[in-house]
GROMACS .gro file of C-alpha atoms in nm:
model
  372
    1UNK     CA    1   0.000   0.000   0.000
    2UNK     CA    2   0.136   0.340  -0.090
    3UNK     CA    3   0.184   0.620   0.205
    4UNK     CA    4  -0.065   0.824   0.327
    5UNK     CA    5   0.010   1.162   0.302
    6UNK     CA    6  -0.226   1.445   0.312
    7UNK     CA    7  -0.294   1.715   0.066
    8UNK     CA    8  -0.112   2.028   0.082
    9UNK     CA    9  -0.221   2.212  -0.200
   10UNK     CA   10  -0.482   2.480  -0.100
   11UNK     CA   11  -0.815   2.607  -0.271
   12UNK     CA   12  -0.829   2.925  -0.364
   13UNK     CA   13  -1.143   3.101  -0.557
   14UNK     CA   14  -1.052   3.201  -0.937
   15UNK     CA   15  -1.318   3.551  -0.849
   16UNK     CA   16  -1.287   3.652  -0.488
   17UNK     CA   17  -0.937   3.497  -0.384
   18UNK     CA   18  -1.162   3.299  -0.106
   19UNK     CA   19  -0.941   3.008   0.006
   20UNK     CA   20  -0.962   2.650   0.226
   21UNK     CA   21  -0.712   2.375   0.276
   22UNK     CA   22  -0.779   2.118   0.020
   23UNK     CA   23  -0.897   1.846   0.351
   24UNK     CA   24  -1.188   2.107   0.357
   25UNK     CA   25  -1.549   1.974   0.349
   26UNK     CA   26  -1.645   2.283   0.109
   27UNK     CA   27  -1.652   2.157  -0.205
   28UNK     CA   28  -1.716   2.503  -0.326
   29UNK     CA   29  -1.633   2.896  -0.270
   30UNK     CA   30  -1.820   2.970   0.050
   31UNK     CA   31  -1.844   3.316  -0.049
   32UNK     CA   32  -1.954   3.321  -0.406
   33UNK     CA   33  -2.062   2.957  -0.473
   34UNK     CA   34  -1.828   2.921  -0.728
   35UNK     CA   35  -1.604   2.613  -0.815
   36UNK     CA   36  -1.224   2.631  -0.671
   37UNK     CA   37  -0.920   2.646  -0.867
   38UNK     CA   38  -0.592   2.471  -0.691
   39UNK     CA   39  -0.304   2.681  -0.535
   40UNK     CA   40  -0.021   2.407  -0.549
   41UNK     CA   41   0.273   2.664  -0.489
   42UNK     CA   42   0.568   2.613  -0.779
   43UNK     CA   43   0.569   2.283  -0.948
   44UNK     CA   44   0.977   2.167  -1.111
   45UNK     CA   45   0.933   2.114  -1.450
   46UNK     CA   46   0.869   1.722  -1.615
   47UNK     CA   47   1.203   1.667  -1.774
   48UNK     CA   48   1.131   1.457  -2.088
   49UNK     CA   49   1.485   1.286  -2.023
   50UNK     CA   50   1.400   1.175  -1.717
   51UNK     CA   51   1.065   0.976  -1.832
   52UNK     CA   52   1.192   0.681  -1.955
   53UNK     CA   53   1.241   0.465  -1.687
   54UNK     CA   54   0.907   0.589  -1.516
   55UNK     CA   55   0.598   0.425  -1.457
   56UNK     CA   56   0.359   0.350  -1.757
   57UNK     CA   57   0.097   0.564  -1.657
   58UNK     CA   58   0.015   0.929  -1.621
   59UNK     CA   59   0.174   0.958  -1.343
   60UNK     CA   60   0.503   0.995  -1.457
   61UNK     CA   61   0.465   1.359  -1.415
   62UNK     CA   62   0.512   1.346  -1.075
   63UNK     CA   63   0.642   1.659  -1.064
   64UNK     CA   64   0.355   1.878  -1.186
   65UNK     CA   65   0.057   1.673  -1.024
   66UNK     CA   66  -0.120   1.783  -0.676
   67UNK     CA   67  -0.088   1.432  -0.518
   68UNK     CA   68   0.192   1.144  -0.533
   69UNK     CA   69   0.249   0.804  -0.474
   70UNK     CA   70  -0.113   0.677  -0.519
   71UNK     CA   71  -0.286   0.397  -0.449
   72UNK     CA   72  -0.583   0.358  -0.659
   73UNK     CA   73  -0.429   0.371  -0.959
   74UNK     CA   74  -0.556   0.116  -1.238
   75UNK     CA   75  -0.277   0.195  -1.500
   76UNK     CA   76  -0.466   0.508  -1.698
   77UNK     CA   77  -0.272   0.707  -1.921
   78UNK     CA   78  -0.048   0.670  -2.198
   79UNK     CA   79  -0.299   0.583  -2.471
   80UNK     CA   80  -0.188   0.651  -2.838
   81UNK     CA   81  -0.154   0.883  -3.047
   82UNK     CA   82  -0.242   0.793  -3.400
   83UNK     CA   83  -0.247   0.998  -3.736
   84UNK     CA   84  -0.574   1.051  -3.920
   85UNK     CA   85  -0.436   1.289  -4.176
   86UNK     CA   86  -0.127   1.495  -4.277
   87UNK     CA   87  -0.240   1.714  -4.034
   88UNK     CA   88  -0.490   1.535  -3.758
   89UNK     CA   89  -0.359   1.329  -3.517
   90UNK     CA   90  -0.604   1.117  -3.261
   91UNK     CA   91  -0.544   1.058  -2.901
   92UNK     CA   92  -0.713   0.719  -2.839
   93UNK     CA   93  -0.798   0.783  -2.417
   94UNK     CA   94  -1.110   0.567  -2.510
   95UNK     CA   95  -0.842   0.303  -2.412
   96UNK     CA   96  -0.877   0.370  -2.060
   97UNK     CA   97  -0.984   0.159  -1.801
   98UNK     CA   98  -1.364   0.274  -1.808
   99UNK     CA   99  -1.313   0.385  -2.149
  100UNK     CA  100  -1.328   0.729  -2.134
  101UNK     CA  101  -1.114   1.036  -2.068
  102UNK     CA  102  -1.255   1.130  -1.765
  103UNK     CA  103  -1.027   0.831  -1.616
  104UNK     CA  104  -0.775   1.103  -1.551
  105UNK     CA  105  -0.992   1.317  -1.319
  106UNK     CA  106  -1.124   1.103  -1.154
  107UNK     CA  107  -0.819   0.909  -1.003
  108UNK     CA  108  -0.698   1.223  -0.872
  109UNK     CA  109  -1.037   1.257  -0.687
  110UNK     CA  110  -1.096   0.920  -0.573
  111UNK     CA  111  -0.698   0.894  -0.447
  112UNK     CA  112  -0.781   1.293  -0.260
  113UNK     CA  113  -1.068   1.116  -0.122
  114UNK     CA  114  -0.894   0.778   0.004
  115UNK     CA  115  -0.671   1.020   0.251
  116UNK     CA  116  -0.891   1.218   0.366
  117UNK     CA  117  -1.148   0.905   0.462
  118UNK     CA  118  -1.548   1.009   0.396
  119UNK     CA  119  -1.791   0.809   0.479
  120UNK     CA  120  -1.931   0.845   0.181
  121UNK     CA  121  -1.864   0.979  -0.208
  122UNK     CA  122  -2.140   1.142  -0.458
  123UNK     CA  123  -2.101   1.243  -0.806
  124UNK     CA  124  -2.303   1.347  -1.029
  125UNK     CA  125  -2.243   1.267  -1.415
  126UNK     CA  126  -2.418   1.251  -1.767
  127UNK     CA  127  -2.237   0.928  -1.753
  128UNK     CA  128  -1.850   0.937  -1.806
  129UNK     CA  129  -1.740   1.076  -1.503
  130UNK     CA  130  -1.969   0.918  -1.308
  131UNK     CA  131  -1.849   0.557  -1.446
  132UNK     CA  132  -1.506   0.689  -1.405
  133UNK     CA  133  -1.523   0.760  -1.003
  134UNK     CA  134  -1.762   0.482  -0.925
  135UNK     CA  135  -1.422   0.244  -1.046
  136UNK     CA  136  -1.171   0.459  -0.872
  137UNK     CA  137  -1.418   0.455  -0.557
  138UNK     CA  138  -1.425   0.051  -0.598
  139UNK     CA  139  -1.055   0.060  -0.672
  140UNK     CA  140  -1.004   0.296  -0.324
  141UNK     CA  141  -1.331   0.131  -0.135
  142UNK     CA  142  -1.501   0.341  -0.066
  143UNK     CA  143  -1.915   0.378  -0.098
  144UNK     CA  144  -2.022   0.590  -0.351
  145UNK     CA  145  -2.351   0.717  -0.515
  146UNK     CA  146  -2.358   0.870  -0.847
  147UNK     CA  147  -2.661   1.094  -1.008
  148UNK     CA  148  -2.720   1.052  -1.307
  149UNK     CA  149  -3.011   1.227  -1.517
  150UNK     CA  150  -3.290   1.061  -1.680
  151UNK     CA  151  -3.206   0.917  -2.076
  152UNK     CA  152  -2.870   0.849  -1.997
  153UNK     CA  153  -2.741   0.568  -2.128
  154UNK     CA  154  -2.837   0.225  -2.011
  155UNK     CA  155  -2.476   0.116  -2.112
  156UNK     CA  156  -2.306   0.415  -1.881
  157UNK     CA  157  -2.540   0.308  -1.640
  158UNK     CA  158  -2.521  -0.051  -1.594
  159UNK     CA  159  -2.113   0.025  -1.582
  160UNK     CA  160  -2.232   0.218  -1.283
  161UNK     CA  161  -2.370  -0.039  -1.120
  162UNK     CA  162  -2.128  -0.299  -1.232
  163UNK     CA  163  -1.855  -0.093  -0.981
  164UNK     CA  164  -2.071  -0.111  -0.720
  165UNK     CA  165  -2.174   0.209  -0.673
  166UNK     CA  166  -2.553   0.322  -0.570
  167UNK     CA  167  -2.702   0.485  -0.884
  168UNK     CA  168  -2.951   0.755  -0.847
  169UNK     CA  169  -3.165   0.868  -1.206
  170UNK     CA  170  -3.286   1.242  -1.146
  171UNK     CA  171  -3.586   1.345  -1.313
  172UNK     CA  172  -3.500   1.603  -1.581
  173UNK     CA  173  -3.184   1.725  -1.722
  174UNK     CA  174  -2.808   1.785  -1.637
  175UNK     CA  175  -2.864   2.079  -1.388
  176UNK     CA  176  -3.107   1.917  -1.219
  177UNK     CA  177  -2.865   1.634  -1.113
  178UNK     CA  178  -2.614   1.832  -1.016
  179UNK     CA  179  -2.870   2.011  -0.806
  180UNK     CA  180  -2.943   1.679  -0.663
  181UNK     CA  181  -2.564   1.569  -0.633
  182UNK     CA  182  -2.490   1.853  -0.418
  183UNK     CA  183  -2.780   1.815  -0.196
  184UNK     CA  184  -2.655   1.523  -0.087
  185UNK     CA  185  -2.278   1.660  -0.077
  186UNK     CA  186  -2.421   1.869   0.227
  187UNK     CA  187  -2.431   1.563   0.476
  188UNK     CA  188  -2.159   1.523   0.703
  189UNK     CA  189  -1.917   1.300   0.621
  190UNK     CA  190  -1.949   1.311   0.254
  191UNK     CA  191  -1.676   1.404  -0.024
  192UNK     CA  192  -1.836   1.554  -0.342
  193UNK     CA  193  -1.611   1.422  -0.589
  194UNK     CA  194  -1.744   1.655  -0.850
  195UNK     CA  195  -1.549   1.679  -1.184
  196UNK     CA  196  -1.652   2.066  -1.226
  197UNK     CA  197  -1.586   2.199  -0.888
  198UNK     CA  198  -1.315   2.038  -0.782
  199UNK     CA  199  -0.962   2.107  -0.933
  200UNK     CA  200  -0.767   1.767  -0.856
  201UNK     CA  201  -1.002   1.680  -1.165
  202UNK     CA  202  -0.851   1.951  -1.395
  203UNK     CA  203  -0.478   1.861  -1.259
  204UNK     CA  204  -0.546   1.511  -1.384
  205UNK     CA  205  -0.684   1.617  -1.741
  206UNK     CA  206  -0.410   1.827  -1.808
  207UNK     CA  207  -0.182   1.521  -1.849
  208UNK     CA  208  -0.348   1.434  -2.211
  209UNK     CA  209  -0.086   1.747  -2.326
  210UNK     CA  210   0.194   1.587  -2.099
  211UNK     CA  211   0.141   1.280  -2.291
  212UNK     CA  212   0.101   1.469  -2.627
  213UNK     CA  213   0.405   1.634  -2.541
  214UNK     CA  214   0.623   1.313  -2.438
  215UNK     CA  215   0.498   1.114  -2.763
  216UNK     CA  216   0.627   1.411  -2.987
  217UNK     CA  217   0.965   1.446  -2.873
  218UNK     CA  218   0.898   1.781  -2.681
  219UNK     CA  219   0.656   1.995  -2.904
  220UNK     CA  220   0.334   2.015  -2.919
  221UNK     CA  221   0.092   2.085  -3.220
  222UNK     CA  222  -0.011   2.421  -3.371
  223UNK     CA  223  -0.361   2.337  -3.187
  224UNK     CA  224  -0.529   2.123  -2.974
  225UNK     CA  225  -0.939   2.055  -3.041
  226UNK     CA  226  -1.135   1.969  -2.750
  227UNK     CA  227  -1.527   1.877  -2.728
  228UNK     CA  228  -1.672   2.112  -2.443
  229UNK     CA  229  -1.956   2.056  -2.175
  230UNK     CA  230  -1.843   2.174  -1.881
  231UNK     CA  231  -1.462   2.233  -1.983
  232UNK     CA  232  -1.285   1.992  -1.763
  233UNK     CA  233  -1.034   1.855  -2.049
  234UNK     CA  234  -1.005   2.228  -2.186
  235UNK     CA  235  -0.897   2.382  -1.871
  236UNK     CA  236  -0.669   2.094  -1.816
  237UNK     CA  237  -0.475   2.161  -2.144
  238UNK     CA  238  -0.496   2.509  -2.055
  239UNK     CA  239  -0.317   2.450  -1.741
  240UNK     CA  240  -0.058   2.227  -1.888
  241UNK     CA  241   0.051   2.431  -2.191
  242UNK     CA  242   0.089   2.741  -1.969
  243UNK     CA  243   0.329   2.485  -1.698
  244UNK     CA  244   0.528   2.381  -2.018
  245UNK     CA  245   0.584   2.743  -2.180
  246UNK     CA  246   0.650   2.910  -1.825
  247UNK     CA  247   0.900   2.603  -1.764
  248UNK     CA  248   1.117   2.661  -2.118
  249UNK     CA  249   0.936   2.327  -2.243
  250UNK     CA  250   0.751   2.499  -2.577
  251UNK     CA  251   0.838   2.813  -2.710
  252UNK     CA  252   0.462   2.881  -2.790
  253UNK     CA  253   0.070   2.750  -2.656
  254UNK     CA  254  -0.080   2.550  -2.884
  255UNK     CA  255  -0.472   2.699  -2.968
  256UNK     CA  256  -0.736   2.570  -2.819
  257UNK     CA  257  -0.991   2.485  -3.078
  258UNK     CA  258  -1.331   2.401  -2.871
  259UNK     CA  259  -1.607   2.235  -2.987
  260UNK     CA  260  -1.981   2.185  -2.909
  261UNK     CA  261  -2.296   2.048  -3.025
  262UNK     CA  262  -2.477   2.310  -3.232
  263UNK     CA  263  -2.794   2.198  -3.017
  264UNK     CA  264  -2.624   2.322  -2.700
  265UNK     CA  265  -2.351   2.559  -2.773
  266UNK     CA  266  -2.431   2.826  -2.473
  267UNK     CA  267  -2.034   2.903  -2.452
  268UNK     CA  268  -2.003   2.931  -2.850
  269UNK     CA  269  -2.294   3.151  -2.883
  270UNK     CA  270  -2.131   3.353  -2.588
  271UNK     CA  271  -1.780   3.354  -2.746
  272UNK     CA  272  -1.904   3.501  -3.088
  273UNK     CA  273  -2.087   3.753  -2.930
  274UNK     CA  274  -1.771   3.893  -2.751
  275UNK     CA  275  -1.907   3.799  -2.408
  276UNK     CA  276  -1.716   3.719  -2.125
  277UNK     CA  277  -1.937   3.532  -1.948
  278UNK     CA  278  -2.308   3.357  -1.996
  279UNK     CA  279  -2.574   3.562  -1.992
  280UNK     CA  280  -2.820   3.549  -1.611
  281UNK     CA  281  -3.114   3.397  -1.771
  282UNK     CA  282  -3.046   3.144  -2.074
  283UNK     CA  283  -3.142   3.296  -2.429
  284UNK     CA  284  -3.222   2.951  -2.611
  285UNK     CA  285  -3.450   2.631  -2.465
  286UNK     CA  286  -3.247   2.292  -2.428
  287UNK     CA  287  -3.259   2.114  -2.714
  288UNK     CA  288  -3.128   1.687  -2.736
  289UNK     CA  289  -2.835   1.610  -2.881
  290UNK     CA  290  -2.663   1.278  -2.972
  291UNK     CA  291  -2.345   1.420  -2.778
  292UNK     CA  292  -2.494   1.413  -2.459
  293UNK     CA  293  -2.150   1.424  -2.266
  294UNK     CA  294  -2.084   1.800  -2.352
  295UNK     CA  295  -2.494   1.884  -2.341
  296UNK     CA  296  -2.437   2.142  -2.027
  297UNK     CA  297  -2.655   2.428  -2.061
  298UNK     CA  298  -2.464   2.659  -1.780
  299UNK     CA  299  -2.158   2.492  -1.694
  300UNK     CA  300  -2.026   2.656  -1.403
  301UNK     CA  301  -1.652   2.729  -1.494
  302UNK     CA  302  -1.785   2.907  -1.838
  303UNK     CA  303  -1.540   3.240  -1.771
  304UNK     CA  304  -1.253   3.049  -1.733
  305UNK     CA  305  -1.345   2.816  -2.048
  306UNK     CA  306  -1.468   3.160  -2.225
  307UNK     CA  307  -1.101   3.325  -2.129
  308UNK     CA  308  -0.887   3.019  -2.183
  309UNK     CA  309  -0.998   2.996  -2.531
  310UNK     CA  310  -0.909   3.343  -2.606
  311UNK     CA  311  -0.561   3.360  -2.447
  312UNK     CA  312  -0.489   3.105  -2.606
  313UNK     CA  313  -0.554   3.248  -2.970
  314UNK     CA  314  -0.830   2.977  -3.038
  315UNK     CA  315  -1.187   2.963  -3.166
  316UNK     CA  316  -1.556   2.784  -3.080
  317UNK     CA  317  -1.681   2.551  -3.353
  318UNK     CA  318  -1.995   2.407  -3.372
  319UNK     CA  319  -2.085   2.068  -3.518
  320UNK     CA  320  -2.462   1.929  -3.640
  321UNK     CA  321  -2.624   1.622  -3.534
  322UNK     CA  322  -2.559   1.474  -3.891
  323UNK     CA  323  -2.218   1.599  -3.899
  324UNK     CA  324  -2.189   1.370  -3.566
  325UNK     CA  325  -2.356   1.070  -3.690
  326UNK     CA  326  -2.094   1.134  -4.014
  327UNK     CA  327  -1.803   1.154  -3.809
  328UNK     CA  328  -1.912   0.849  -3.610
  329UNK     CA  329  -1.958   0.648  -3.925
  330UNK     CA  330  -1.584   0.761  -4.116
  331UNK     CA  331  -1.395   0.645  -3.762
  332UNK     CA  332  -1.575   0.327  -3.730
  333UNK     CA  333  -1.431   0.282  -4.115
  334UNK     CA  334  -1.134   0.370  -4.031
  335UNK     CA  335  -1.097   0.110  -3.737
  336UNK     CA  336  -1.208   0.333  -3.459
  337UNK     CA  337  -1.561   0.305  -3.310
  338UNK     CA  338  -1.611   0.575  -3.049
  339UNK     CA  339  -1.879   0.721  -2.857
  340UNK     CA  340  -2.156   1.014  -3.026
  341UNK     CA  341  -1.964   1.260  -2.785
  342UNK     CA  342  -1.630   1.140  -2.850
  343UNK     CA  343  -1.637   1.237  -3.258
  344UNK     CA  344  -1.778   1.559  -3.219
  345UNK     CA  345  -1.381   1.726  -3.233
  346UNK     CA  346  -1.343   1.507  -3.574
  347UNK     CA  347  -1.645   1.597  -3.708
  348UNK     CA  348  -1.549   1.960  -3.681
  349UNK     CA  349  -1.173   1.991  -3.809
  350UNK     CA  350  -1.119   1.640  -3.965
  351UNK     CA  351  -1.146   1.757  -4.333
  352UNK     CA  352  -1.038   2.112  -4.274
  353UNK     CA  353  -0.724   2.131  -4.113
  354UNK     CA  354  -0.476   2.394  -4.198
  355UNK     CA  355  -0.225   2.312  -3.930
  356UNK     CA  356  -0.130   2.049  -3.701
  357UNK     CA  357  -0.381   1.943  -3.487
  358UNK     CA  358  -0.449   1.660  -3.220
  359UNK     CA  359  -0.810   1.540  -3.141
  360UNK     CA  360  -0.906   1.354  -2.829
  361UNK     CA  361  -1.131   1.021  -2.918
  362UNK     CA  362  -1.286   1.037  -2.559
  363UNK     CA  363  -1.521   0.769  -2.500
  364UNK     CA  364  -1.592   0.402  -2.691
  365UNK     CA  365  -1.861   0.349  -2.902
  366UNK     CA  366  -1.970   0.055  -2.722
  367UNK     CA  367  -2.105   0.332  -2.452
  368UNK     CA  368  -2.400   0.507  -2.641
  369UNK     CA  369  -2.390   0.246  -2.974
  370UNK     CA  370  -2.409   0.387  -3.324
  371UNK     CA  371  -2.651   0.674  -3.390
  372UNK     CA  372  -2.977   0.631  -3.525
   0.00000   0.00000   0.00000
């Protein structure tokens, strides 16, 4: 069994500069309600010399994650990198262990909540995440319940239950399971383990670029296109390319190229108008879509996604419901069968690429089948 050793990073609020020691029970800013970022002091640089000999997992960049020597790993990390085209390259993390990228996120959480000892974990998930900690809780053991809303998958949610965990199905959509979720994250003796508040999650998604990174020698490409719900992989590559340009790792930050579902594209619609924020009240009804893993109408960390994007010199793209049943179709024929959520990056720069880009295929196909 690996030590114990408690967190020492500290939470610190992105708007007011509220903080709380990372062992807190708030799982969110006490003063504005808002999710926490992570205040982990310096962090040395990852020397890509000194990775060979490492473990074969993500973390072999010791040195710029939160937590260390854990003990619910189950070997995530490291998937491929494969080229589509001259210029699109695919990151396969629908070879993780629940087969999906939200693997990464969720160790970090379920390891932060093995030292600090709840009594209990929630989540709450359109699926992914929720399959994701409901393993890492098994893996750690530790009880956990995760809310999920009505319509989600029956694959996602039998996974749910095949870990063990207690599944709860909340009657409407995405906001009203997290609404649910952290309800329950009020009892004593619970740890939220909540993908969007908490920033362990975003320190484990930013090691997709550390892997990107590693597997090309040191660079990365001109930009990086990422399917966004509520932002968790986005703000993890944010995090990471601005560690590897402030460490003299890249001489430049990739742009972030983000994609949504033309059905629910709050932070796109936002973006073009020059915004810098949502609006209060939503201007558009919620509408289905076959890429129900980025289908969040509000998602809580939408200035940081809004102001990533833009510092980083990128764009918002948009994709249809055909063009995702399209892109689903031209991976399976070319070998890969992922997820409706998963192809939405593809389906938006796959036969347009100017420049060097990498796409994440985030989820298998065997998770939500082939579209209708």
């Amino acid at each position: 069994m690996a030590e114990t050793r408690m967190p020492t990073a500290t939470y610190v609020c992105p708007r007011d500069g509220a903080r709380a020691g990372s062992s807190s029970a708030d799982w969110c800013c006490p003063v504005c309600g808002g999710p926490w970022d992570l205040d982990t002091g310096p962090l040395p640089p990852v020397r890509i010399d000194s990775l060979r000999t490492r473990v074969n997992s993500l973390w072999r960049y010791e040195e710029a994650l939160p937590l260390a020597a854990p003990a619910v790993s189950l070997g995530e990390g490291r998937t491929p990198l494969v080229a589509l085209t001259d210029q699109v390259s695919a990151k396969l993390d629908y070879l993780m262990p629940t087969l999906s990228f939200k693997d990464r996120g969720a160790v970090m959480l379920a390891e932060l909540a093995r030292r600090l000892g709840p009594d209990r974990v929630v989540a709450d998930s359109s699926g992914n995440a929720g399959t994701a900690v409901a393993a890492y809780c098994a893996r750690a053991g530790l009880p956990c319940t995760v809310y999920v809303p009505e319509g989600t998958s029956a694959k996602k949610t039998e996974q749910i239950r095949a870990h063990g965990a207690r599944l709860e199905t909340v009657p409407g959509g995405r906001e009203a399971t997290a609404a649910a979720a952290r309800t329950a994250a009020g009892a004593p003796g619970t740890f939220y383990a909540s993908h969007v508040f908490n920033p362990y999650f975003l320190h484990g998604t930013k090691t997709y670029v550390y892997e990107i990174w590693e597997e090309r020698g040191g660079t990365l490409p001109d930009a990086l296109a990422v399917p966004v719900g509520n932002g968790t992989l986005l703000l993890g590559a944010a995090l990471a390319t601005a560690e590897l340009l402030a460490h003299g790792l890249i001489d430049r930050r990739p742009a972030l190229i983000a994609v949504q579902a033309e059905a629910v594209s709050p932070l796109a619609t936002a973006f073009r108008a020059g915004a810098d924020r949502l609006p209060d009240e939503p201007s558009d009804p919620v509408r289905s879509t076959l890429a129900e893993g980025i289908a969040i109408p509000r998602p809580p960390r939408a200035r940081q996604i809004l102001a990533a994007v833009r510092e980083s010199g990128g764009t918002f793209l948009t994709v249809t419901e055909d063009q995702i049943r399209d892109a689903q179709q031209d991976l399976a024929a070319r070998g890969f069968f992922v997820e409706t959520t998963g192809v939405a990056c593809w389906a938006a720069v796959g036969g347009v690429a100017d420049r060097s880009v990498v796409v994440p295929l985030c989820g298998a196909g065997l998770k939500t089948g082939l579209a209708p």
